[in-house]
N, CA and C atoms as an extended XYZ file, in Angstrom:
465
Properties=species:S:1:pos:R:3:atomname:S:1:resname:S:1:resid:I:1 pbc="F F F"
N       -15.519       33.279      -43.890 N   MET     1
C       -14.473       33.627      -42.970 CA  MET     1
C       -13.396       34.613      -43.669 C   MET     1
N       -13.144       35.851      -43.125 N   ARG     2
C       -12.381       36.769      -43.755 CA  ARG     2
C       -11.074       37.197      -42.992 C   ARG     2
N        -9.958       37.409      -43.683 N   LYS     3
C        -8.709       37.607      -42.886 CA  LYS     3
C        -8.640       39.117      -42.669 C   LYS     3
N        -8.102       39.467      -41.582 N   ALA     4
C        -7.974       40.904      -41.178 CA  ALA     4
C        -6.983       40.892      -40.054 C   ALA     4
N        -6.545       42.084      -39.781 N   ASN     5
C        -5.467       42.212      -38.580 CA  ASN     5
C        -6.361       42.079      -37.386 C   ASN     5
N        -5.893       41.538      -36.277 N   PHE     6
C        -6.193       41.504      -34.941 CA  PHE     6
C        -5.700       42.644      -34.255 C   PHE     6
N        -6.537       43.608      -33.706 N   ASP     7
C        -6.100       44.793      -33.167 CA  ASP     7
C        -5.892       44.769      -31.781 C   ASP     7
N        -6.649       43.837      -30.969 N   MET     8
C        -6.555       43.702      -29.557 CA  MET     8
C        -5.436       42.712      -29.057 C   MET     8
N        -4.810       43.172      -28.023 N   GLU     9
C        -3.823       42.400      -27.350 CA  GLU     9
C        -4.146       42.041      -26.129 C   GLU     9
N        -4.176       40.879      -25.433 N   LEU    10
C        -4.344       40.471      -24.231 CA  LEU    10
C        -3.001       40.077      -23.414 C   LEU    10
N        -2.697       41.080      -22.369 N   VAL    11
C        -1.536       40.758      -21.543 CA  VAL    11
C        -2.014       40.345      -20.352 C   VAL    11
N        -1.372       39.118      -19.587 N   SER    12
C        -1.836       38.766      -18.468 CA  SER    12
C        -0.651       38.175      -17.630 C   SER    12
N        -0.479       38.566      -16.650 N   ASN    13
C         0.495       37.942      -15.795 CA  ASN    13
C         0.013       36.936      -14.638 C   ASN    13
N         0.633       35.926      -14.344 N   GLY    14
C        -0.056       34.941      -13.267 CA  GLY    14
C         0.249       33.523      -13.541 C   GLY    14
N        -0.143       32.619      -12.668 N   ARG    15
C         0.213       31.347      -12.887 CA  ARG    15
C        -1.010       30.361      -12.542 C   ARG    15
N        -1.332       29.638      -13.518 N   LEU    16
C        -2.427       28.559      -13.489 CA  LEU    16
C        -2.078       27.451      -12.565 C   LEU    16
N        -2.862       27.132      -11.518 N   GLU    17
C        -2.641       26.104      -10.561 CA  GLU    17
C        -3.883       25.017      -10.530 C   GLU    17
N        -3.613       23.940      -10.194 N   ALA    18
C        -4.745       23.131       -9.960 CA  ALA    18
C        -5.315       23.158       -8.408 C   ALA    18
N        -6.642       23.080       -8.466 N   GLN    19
C        -7.310       23.362       -7.049 CA  GLN    19
C        -6.890       22.111       -6.299 C   GLN    19
N        -6.635       21.057       -6.726 N   ARG    20
C        -6.296       19.737       -5.775 CA  ARG    20
C        -5.127       18.960       -6.461 C   ARG    20
N        -4.246       18.583       -5.817 N   LYS    21
C        -3.067       17.948       -6.357 CA  LYS    21
C        -2.779       16.727       -5.413 C   LYS    21
N        -2.379       15.563       -5.933 N   ALA    22
C        -2.060       14.492       -5.184 CA  ALA    22
C        -0.935       13.794       -5.677 C   ALA    22
N         0.179       13.690       -5.110 N   VAL    23
C         1.371       12.919       -5.484 CA  VAL    23
C         1.052       11.466       -5.203 C   VAL    23
N         1.413       10.760       -6.250 N   VAL    24
C         1.164        9.138       -5.899 CA  VAL    24
C         2.503        8.526       -5.965 C   VAL    24
N         2.869        8.225       -4.747 N   PRO    25
C         4.111        7.585       -4.577 CA  PRO    25
C         3.993        6.010       -4.685 C   PRO    25
N         5.345        5.587       -4.734 N   PHE    26
C         5.528        4.079       -4.563 CA  PHE    26
C         5.745        3.830       -3.029 C   PHE    26
N         4.785        2.938       -2.579 N   ARG    27
C         4.927        2.584       -1.052 CA  ARG    27
C         5.830        1.436       -0.946 C   ARG    27
N         6.025        0.608       -1.985 N   VAL    28
C         6.910       -0.564       -1.927 CA  VAL    28
C         7.827       -0.375       -3.110 C   VAL    28
N         9.147       -0.957       -2.868 N   GLN    29
C        10.035       -0.988       -3.795 CA  GLN    29
C        10.187       -2.270       -4.715 C   GLN    29
N        10.059       -2.179       -5.847 N   GLU    30
C        10.153       -3.557       -6.829 CA  GLU    30
C        10.032       -3.001       -8.158 C   GLU    30
N        10.285       -3.900       -9.263 N   GLN    31
C        10.389       -3.582      -10.445 CA  GLN    31
C         8.933       -3.300      -10.967 C   GLN    31
N         8.657       -2.227      -11.780 N   ILE    32
C         7.438       -1.800      -12.185 CA  ILE    32
C         6.943       -2.705      -13.589 C   ILE    32
N         5.830       -3.228      -13.294 N   ASN    33
C         5.306       -4.323      -14.208 CA  ASN    33
C         4.318       -3.977      -15.106 C   ASN    33
N         3.686       -2.712      -14.853 N   ALA    34
C         2.468       -2.258      -15.735 CA  ALA    34
C         2.308       -0.952      -15.252 C   ALA    34
N         1.944       -0.034      -16.260 N   VAL    35
C         1.428        1.215      -16.311 CA  VAL    35
C         0.292        1.488      -17.134 C   VAL    35
N        -0.938        1.657      -16.591 N   TYR    36
C        -2.283        1.655      -17.124 CA  TYR    36
C        -2.651        3.037      -17.619 C   TYR    36
N        -1.847        4.194      -17.309 N   VAL    37
C        -2.321        5.480      -17.560 CA  VAL    37
C        -1.181        6.204      -18.489 C   VAL    37
N        -1.825        7.177      -19.103 N   THR    38
C        -0.766        8.008      -19.917 CA  THR    38
C        -0.906        9.441      -19.547 C   THR    38
N         0.333       10.180      -19.958 N   GLU    39
C         0.073       11.625      -19.284 CA  GLU    39
C        -1.123       12.388      -20.052 C   GLU    39
N        -1.831       13.190      -19.240 N   GLY    40
C        -2.919       13.935      -19.522 CA  GLY    40
C        -4.195       13.075      -19.536 C   GLY    40
N        -4.263       11.949      -19.174 N   GLU    41
C        -5.549       11.174      -19.170 CA  GLU    41
C        -6.237       11.335      -18.053 C   GLU    41
N        -7.439       11.430      -18.176 N   LYS    42
C        -8.422       11.737      -16.983 CA  LYS    42
C        -8.464       10.407      -16.247 C   LYS    42
N        -8.406       10.471      -14.754 N   VAL    43
C        -8.596        9.212      -14.031 CA  VAL    43
C        -9.601        9.445      -12.795 C   VAL    43
N       -10.179        8.337      -12.432 N   ALA    44
C       -11.130        8.428      -11.257 CA  ALA    44
C       -10.682        8.031      -10.004 C   ALA    44
N       -10.992        8.568       -9.061 N   ALA    45
C       -10.620        8.191       -7.470 CA  ALA    45
C       -10.490        6.726       -7.475 C   ALA    45
N        -9.625        5.954       -7.070 N   GLY    46
C        -9.598        4.396       -6.853 CA  GLY    46
C        -9.289        3.748       -7.995 C   GLY    46
N        -9.191        4.458       -9.364 N   GLN    47
C        -8.671        3.658      -10.527 CA  GLN    47
C        -7.341        3.095      -10.298 C   GLN    47
N        -7.103        1.908      -10.983 N   VAL    48
C        -5.866        1.404      -10.981 CA  VAL    48
C        -4.914        2.079      -12.033 C   VAL    48
N        -3.672        2.310      -11.562 N   LEU    49
C        -2.739        3.325      -12.343 CA  LEU    49
C        -1.642        2.340      -12.907 C   LEU    49
N        -1.344        1.465      -11.959 N   GLY    50
C        -0.059        0.580      -12.465 CA  GLY    50
C         0.183       -0.381      -11.124 C   GLY    50
N         1.277       -1.204      -11.413 N   SER    51
C         1.730       -2.127      -10.379 CA  SER    51
C         3.109       -2.562      -10.377 C   SER    51
N         3.681       -3.018       -9.308 N   VAL    52
C         4.866       -3.432       -9.232 CA  VAL    52
C         4.991       -5.007       -9.096 C   VAL    52
N         5.966       -5.630       -9.313 N   ASP    53
C         6.080       -6.990       -9.120 CA  ASP    53
C         5.725       -7.410       -7.718 C   ASP    53
N         4.699       -8.455       -7.342 N   ALA    54
C         4.375       -8.575       -6.265 CA  ALA    54
C         4.897       -9.930       -5.510 C   ALA    54
N         5.704      -10.631       -6.374 N   PHE    55
C         6.224      -12.003       -5.940 CA  PHE    55
C         6.885      -11.862       -4.510 C   PHE    55
N         7.859      -11.095       -4.166 N   THR    56
C         8.429      -10.864       -3.028 CA  THR    56
C         7.479      -10.706       -1.911 C   THR    56
N         6.352       -9.980       -2.151 N   TYR    57
C         5.462       -9.511       -1.023 CA  TYR    57
C         4.465      -10.413       -0.798 C   TYR    57
N         4.186      -11.319       -1.882 N   LYS    58
C         3.280      -12.755       -1.613 CA  LYS    58
C         4.022      -13.621       -0.847 C   LYS    58
N         5.349      -13.752       -0.968 N   LYS    59
C         6.267      -14.527       -0.212 CA  LYS    59
C         6.275      -14.375        1.148 C   LYS    59
N         6.545      -12.703        1.338 N   ARG    60
C         6.520      -12.325        2.843 CA  ARG    60
C         5.189      -12.661        3.420 C   ARG    60
N         4.304      -12.572        2.707 N   LEU    61
C         2.783      -12.761        3.373 CA  LEU    61
C         2.659      -14.402        3.854 C   LEU    61
N         3.056      -15.269        2.897 N   ASP    62
C         2.976      -16.600        3.096 CA  ASP    62
C         3.898      -17.031        4.561 C   ASP    62
N         5.174      -16.278        4.530 N   GLU    63
C         6.129      -16.554        5.476 CA  GLU    63
C         5.482      -16.071        6.876 C   GLU    63
N         4.914      -14.744        6.762 N   ALA    64
C         4.086      -14.132        8.021 CA  ALA    64
C         2.971      -15.206        8.376 C   ALA    64
N         2.213      -15.684        7.468 N   ASN    65
C         1.040      -16.505        7.827 CA  ASN    65
C         1.667      -17.963        8.361 C   ASN    65
N         2.644      -18.457        7.923 N   ASN    66
C         3.339      -19.573        8.647 CA  ASN    66
C         3.678      -19.396        9.968 C   ASN    66
N         4.441      -18.228       10.237 N   THR    67
C         4.914      -17.766       11.693 CA  THR    67
C         3.843      -17.593       12.435 C   THR    67
N         2.475      -17.126       11.920 N   TYR    68
C         1.382      -16.786       12.627 CA  TYR    68
C         0.801      -18.256       13.205 C   TYR    68
N         0.784      -19.098       12.286 N   GLN    69
C         0.295      -20.564       12.829 CA  GLN    69
C         1.139      -21.180       13.608 C   GLN    69
N         2.661      -21.078       13.470 N   GLN    70
C         3.360      -21.706       14.486 CA  GLN    70
C         3.207      -20.879       15.919 C   GLN    70
N         3.022      -19.638       16.077 N   ALA    71
C         2.551      -19.011       17.095 CA  ALA    71
C         1.419      -19.527       17.892 C   ALA    71
N         0.315      -19.602       17.047 N   MET    72
C        -0.976      -20.251       17.425 CA  MET    72
C        -0.748      -21.674       18.130 C   MET    72
N         0.096      -22.432       17.409 N   ILE    73
C         0.428      -23.783       18.101 CA  ILE    73
C         1.006      -23.619       19.399 C   ILE    73
N         2.005      -22.510       19.427 N   ASP    74
C         2.770      -22.375       20.766 CA  ASP    74
C         1.958      -21.937       21.831 C   ASP    74
N         0.951      -21.003       21.379 N   VAL    75
C        -0.051      -20.356       22.510 CA  VAL    75
C        -0.964      -21.665       23.017 C   VAL    75
N        -1.429      -22.544       22.186 N   GLU    76
C        -1.965      -23.615       22.649 CA  GLU    76
C        -1.166      -24.544       23.643 C   GLU    76
N        -0.026      -24.699       23.142 N   ASP    77
C         0.874      -25.351       24.014 CA  ASP    77
C         1.219      -24.876       25.424 C   ASP    77
N         1.396      -23.787       25.351 N   ARG    78
C         1.769      -22.994       26.601 CA  ARG    78
C         0.566      -22.877       27.493 C   ARG    78
N        -0.650      -22.623       26.856 N   LEU    79
C        -1.872      -22.679       27.692 CA  LEU    79
C        -2.203      -24.030       28.263 C   LEU    79
N        -1.922      -25.188       27.683 N   LEU    80
C        -2.014      -26.671       28.168 CA  LEU    80
C        -1.073      -26.677       29.341 C   LEU    80
N        -0.011      -26.069       29.381 N   GLY    81
C         0.893      -26.079       30.648 CA  GLY    81
C         0.419      -25.356       31.764 C   GLY    81
N        -0.577      -24.523       31.499 N   TYR    82
C        -1.227      -23.710       32.672 CA  TYR    82
C        -2.516      -24.388       33.068 C   TYR    82
N        -2.853      -25.431       32.243 N   GLY    83
C        -4.226      -26.234       32.505 CA  GLY    83
C        -5.202      -25.632       31.679 C   GLY    83
N        -5.128      -24.707       30.780 N   TYR    84
C        -6.231      -24.271       30.064 CA  TYR    84
C        -6.156      -24.717       28.529 C   TYR    84
N        -7.273      -24.578       27.941 N   GLN    85
C        -7.346      -24.989       26.394 CA  GLN    85
C        -7.787      -23.772       25.694 C   GLN    85
N        -7.541      -23.541       24.432 N   MET    86
C        -8.147      -22.580       23.670 CA  MET    86
C        -9.701      -22.056       23.557 C   MET    86
N       -10.227      -23.351       23.685 N   ALA    87
C       -11.835      -23.131       23.771 CA  ALA    87
C       -12.144      -22.568       25.193 C   ALA    87
N       -11.409      -22.456       26.096 N   ASP    88
C       -11.678      -21.923       27.424 CA  ASP    88
C       -11.303      -20.503       27.393 C   ASP    88
N       -10.908      -19.963       26.272 N   SER    89
C       -10.218      -18.317       26.289 CA  SER    89
C       -10.826      -17.553       27.081 C   SER    89
N       -12.201      -17.590       27.352 N   LEU    90
C       -12.824      -16.460       27.849 CA  LEU    90
C       -12.557      -16.629       29.501 C   LEU    90
N       -12.320      -17.795       29.938 N   GLN    91
C       -12.191      -18.083       31.390 CA  GLN    91
C       -10.560      -17.930       31.761 C   GLN    91
N        -9.763      -17.783       30.862 N   ILE    92
C        -8.275      -17.698       31.096 CA  ILE    92
C        -7.959      -16.332       31.609 C   ILE    92
N        -7.501      -16.216       32.853 N   PRO    93
C        -7.086      -14.933       33.476 CA  PRO    93
C        -6.219      -13.968       32.349 C   PRO    93
N        -6.483      -12.686       32.199 N   GLU    94
C        -5.991      -11.953       31.398 CA  GLU    94
C        -4.318      -11.773       31.426 C   GLU    94
N        -3.773      -11.901       32.762 N   ASN    95
C        -2.440      -11.748       32.699 CA  ASN    95
C        -1.779      -13.035       32.287 C   ASN    95
N        -2.470      -14.245       32.488 N   ILE    96
C        -1.735      -15.625       31.881 CA  ILE    96
C        -1.982      -15.429       30.405 C   ILE    96
N        -3.027      -14.915       29.861 N   MET    97
C        -3.050      -14.878       28.309 CA  MET    97
C        -2.073      -13.857       27.758 C   MET    97
N        -1.961      -12.696       28.602 N   LYS    98
C        -1.049      -11.815       27.996 CA  LYS    98
C         0.471      -12.337       27.936 C   LYS    98
N         0.911      -13.174       29.048 N   MET    99
C         2.114      -13.632       29.018 CA  MET    99
C         2.308      -14.692       28.206 C   MET    99
N         1.421      -15.637       27.892 N   VAL   100
C         1.283      -16.531       26.709 CA  VAL   100
C         1.653      -16.065       25.306 C   VAL   100
N         0.741      -14.961       25.177 N   ARG   101
C         0.935      -14.533       23.628 CA  ARG   101
C         2.334      -13.709       23.728 C   ARG   101
N         2.973      -13.132       24.523 N   ILE   102
C         4.163      -12.532       24.419 CA  ILE   102
C         5.281      -13.664       24.301 C   ILE   102
N         5.163      -14.690       25.199 N   ARG   103
C         6.283      -15.706       25.039 CA  ARG   103
C         6.304      -16.666       23.764 C   ARG   103
N         4.997      -16.642       23.357 N   SER   104
C         4.798      -17.401       22.124 CA  SER   104
C         5.075      -16.688       20.853 C   SER   104
N         5.357      -15.448       20.842 N   ASN   105
C         5.525      -14.355       19.811 CA  ASN   105
C         4.300      -14.114       18.950 C   ASN   105
N         3.110      -14.614       19.629 N   TYR   106
C         1.907      -14.405       18.843 CA  TYR   106
C         1.627      -12.819       18.557 C   TYR   106
N         1.823      -11.975       19.404 N   ASN   107
C         1.508      -10.566       19.104 CA  ASN   107
C         2.484      -10.023       17.942 C   ASN   107
N         3.589      -10.480       17.975 N   SER   108
C         4.544      -10.116       16.709 CA  SER   108
C         4.199      -10.658       15.472 C   SER   108
N         3.729      -11.856       15.589 N   ALA   109
C         3.133      -12.623       14.321 CA  ALA   109
C         1.885      -12.003       13.711 C   ALA   109
N         1.119      -11.525       14.573 N   VAL   110
C        -0.021      -10.759       14.081 CA  VAL   110
C         0.093       -9.760       13.403 C   VAL   110
N         1.275       -8.655       13.937 N   ILE   111
C         1.708       -7.698       13.418 CA  ILE   111
C         2.384       -7.787       11.947 C   ILE   111
N         3.143       -8.904       12.078 N   ALA   112
C         3.895       -9.315       10.685 CA  ALA   112
C         2.780       -9.648        9.629 C   ALA   112
N         1.716      -10.352        9.894 N   VAL   113
C         0.661      -10.642        9.106 CA  VAL   113
C         0.030       -9.399        8.435 C   VAL   113
N        -0.401       -8.494        9.318 N   GLU   114
C        -0.901       -7.227        8.915 CA  GLU   114
C         0.033       -6.397        8.093 C   GLU   114
N         1.272       -6.355        8.379 N   GLU   115
C         2.275       -5.576        7.756 CA  GLU   115
C         2.385       -6.269        6.262 C   GLU   115
N         2.564       -7.538        6.322 N   ALA   116
C         2.707       -8.205        4.941 CA  ALA   116
C         1.557       -8.188        4.016 C   ALA   116
N         0.318       -8.137        4.630 N   LYS   117
C        -0.966       -7.862        3.662 CA  LYS   117
C        -1.055       -6.339        3.154 C   LYS   117
N        -0.699       -5.362        4.159 N   ARG   118
C        -0.701       -4.145        3.688 CA  ARG   118
C         0.358       -3.998        2.478 C   ARG   118
N         1.452       -4.399        2.688 N   ASN   119
C         2.596       -4.140        1.718 CA  ASN   119
C         2.189       -4.870        0.307 C   ASN   119
N         1.569       -6.004        0.428 N   LEU   120
C         1.028       -6.787       -0.804 CA  LEU   120
C        -0.008       -5.971       -1.547 C   LEU   120
N        -0.981       -5.497       -0.683 N   GLU   121
C        -1.924       -4.434       -1.317 CA  GLU   121
C        -1.234       -3.037       -2.000 C   GLU   121
N        -0.118       -2.747       -1.555 N   GLN   122
C         0.511       -1.495       -2.029 CA  GLN   122
C         1.230       -1.788       -3.388 C   GLN   122
N         1.284       -3.096       -3.915 N   THR   123
C         1.916       -3.340       -5.225 CA  THR   123
C         0.995       -2.933       -6.215 C   THR   123
N        -0.245       -2.787       -5.872 N   THR   124
C        -1.189       -2.200       -7.017 CA  THR   124
C        -1.316       -0.617       -6.648 C   THR   124
N        -1.030        0.263       -7.501 N   ILE   125
C        -1.201        1.542       -7.436 CA  ILE   125
C        -2.388        2.212       -7.770 C   ILE   125
N        -3.095        2.860       -6.973 N   THR   126
C        -4.456        3.479       -7.465 CA  THR   126
C        -4.330        5.119       -7.281 C   THR   126
N        -5.375        5.665       -7.966 N   ALA   127
C        -5.416        7.107       -7.902 CA  ALA   127
C        -6.149        7.371       -6.476 C   ALA   127
N        -5.481        8.472       -5.656 N   PRO   128
C        -6.246        8.874       -4.600 CA  PRO   128
C        -7.209        9.827       -4.815 C   PRO   128
N        -7.342       10.574       -5.833 N   VAL   129
C        -8.471       11.684       -6.202 CA  VAL   129
C        -8.655       11.367       -7.871 C   VAL   129
N        -9.846       11.888       -8.145 N   SER   130
C        -9.931       12.081       -9.507 CA  SER   130
C        -9.405       13.101       -9.957 C   SER   130
N        -8.807       13.228      -11.285 N   GLY   131
C        -8.024       14.132      -11.930 CA  GLY   131
C        -7.554       13.867      -13.240 C   GLY   131
N        -6.456       14.549      -13.383 N   VAL   132
C        -5.797       14.420      -14.713 CA  VAL   132
C        -4.315       13.939      -14.446 C   VAL   132
N        -3.764       12.992      -15.123 N   VAL   133
C        -2.420       12.545      -14.795 CA  VAL   133
C        -1.292       13.606      -15.491 C   VAL   133
N        -0.380       13.933      -14.603 N   ALA   134
C         0.721       14.736      -14.770 CA  ALA   134
C         1.887       14.378      -14.178 C   ALA   134
N         2.965       14.684      -14.824 N   ASN   135
C         4.258       14.288      -14.304 CA  ASN   135
C         4.452       12.611      -14.191 C   ASN   135
N         4.123       11.955      -15.200 N   LEU   136
C         4.237       10.457      -15.002 CA  LEU   136
C         5.735       10.177      -15.029 C   LEU   136
N         6.220        9.619      -14.058 N   GLU   137
C         7.536        9.204      -14.044 CA  GLU   137
C         7.859        7.658      -14.262 C   GLU   137
N         6.703        6.923      -13.911 N   ALA   138
C         6.963        5.498      -14.099 CA  ALA   138
C         7.058        4.908      -15.470 C   ALA   138
N         7.780        3.887      -15.729 N   SER   139
C         7.678        3.005      -16.928 CA  SER   139
C         8.235        1.604      -16.595 C   SER   139
N         7.318        0.902      -17.303 N   ILE   140
C         7.631       -0.601      -17.046 CA  ILE   140
C         9.119       -1.172      -17.400 C   ILE   140
N         9.367       -2.286      -16.607 N   HIS   141
C        10.716       -2.696      -16.516 CA  HIS   141
C        11.772       -1.948      -15.919 C   HIS   141
N        11.434       -1.052      -15.097 N   ASN   142
C        12.415       -0.160      -14.265 CA  ASN   142
C        11.984       -0.364      -13.031 C   ASN   142
N        13.152       -0.191      -12.051 N   PRO   143
C        12.797       -0.351      -10.603 CA  PRO   143
C        11.991        0.701      -10.016 C   PRO   143
N        11.309        0.738       -9.150 N   SER   144
C        10.426        1.917       -8.784 CA  SER   144
C        11.322        2.771       -7.954 C   SER   144
N        12.299        2.219       -7.305 N   SER   145
C        13.262        3.215       -6.656 CA  SER   145
C        14.096        4.111       -7.374 C   SER   145
N        14.001        3.954       -8.927 N   ALA   146
C        14.459        4.876       -9.951 CA  ALA   146
C        13.672        6.190       -9.933 C   ALA   146
N        12.356        6.073       -9.336 N   CYS   147
C        11.415        7.172       -9.580 CA  CYS   147
C        11.122        7.867       -8.123 C   CYS   147
N        11.029        9.017       -8.051 N   LYS   148
C        10.592        9.653       -6.977 CA  LYS   148
C         9.175        9.259       -6.588 C   LYS   148
N         8.333        9.558       -7.627 N   LYS   149
C         6.938        9.116       -7.400 CA  LYS   149
C         6.521        8.463       -8.932 C   LYS   149
N         5.346        7.908       -8.712 N   PHE   150
C         4.556        7.281       -9.816 CA  PHE   150
C         4.275        8.358      -10.784 C   PHE   150
N         3.338        9.329      -10.324 N   LEU   151
C         2.713       10.480      -11.119 CA  LEU   151
C         2.196       11.352      -10.068 C   LEU   151
N         1.628       12.475      -10.575 N   ARG   152
C         0.829       13.348       -9.876 CA  ARG   152
C        -0.562       13.528      -10.574 C   ARG   152
N        -1.604       13.590       -9.752 N   CYS   153
C        -3.124       13.789      -10.261 CA  CYS   153
C        -3.341       15.184       -9.909 C   CYS   153
N        -3.871       15.958      -10.929 N   SER   154
C        -4.355       17.078      -10.608 CA  SER   154
C        -5.831       17.519      -11.015 C   SER   154
N        -6.492       18.209      -10.348 N   ILE   155
C        -7.692       18.653      -10.862 CA  ILE   155
C        -7.800       20.175      -11.211 C   ILE   155
């Protein structure tokens, strides 16, 4: 190896930008209890990046399931009032079944269970695409509401 002057100069203007970027937001608000990645780390699509405390969302799912069970009992009671049983569900006229479901809050209970399940799933944050972690904002023991996003993935 020899020392010498470097007579060539490279001048370039422009901006380097990732082909694909994905902002990874917090979909539920709670305290951050885990961050499994670091700035600059390569991640695969679907990889778990972190999580927030799930206690509140587990409780809401339990409550929604209880409401659903109560609605099912109410559906059965109302059907008995019309002379039908749940086992006869294929022979129950559609207009009666629709009215029973509405009056028993069955439809609302089904929606509440689906929403509670989805929110509980959102307590685990996963990478939507493969890439490199950039702009990591999340840190444990802080509320997720203090961050605009968990991080950004770039390829």
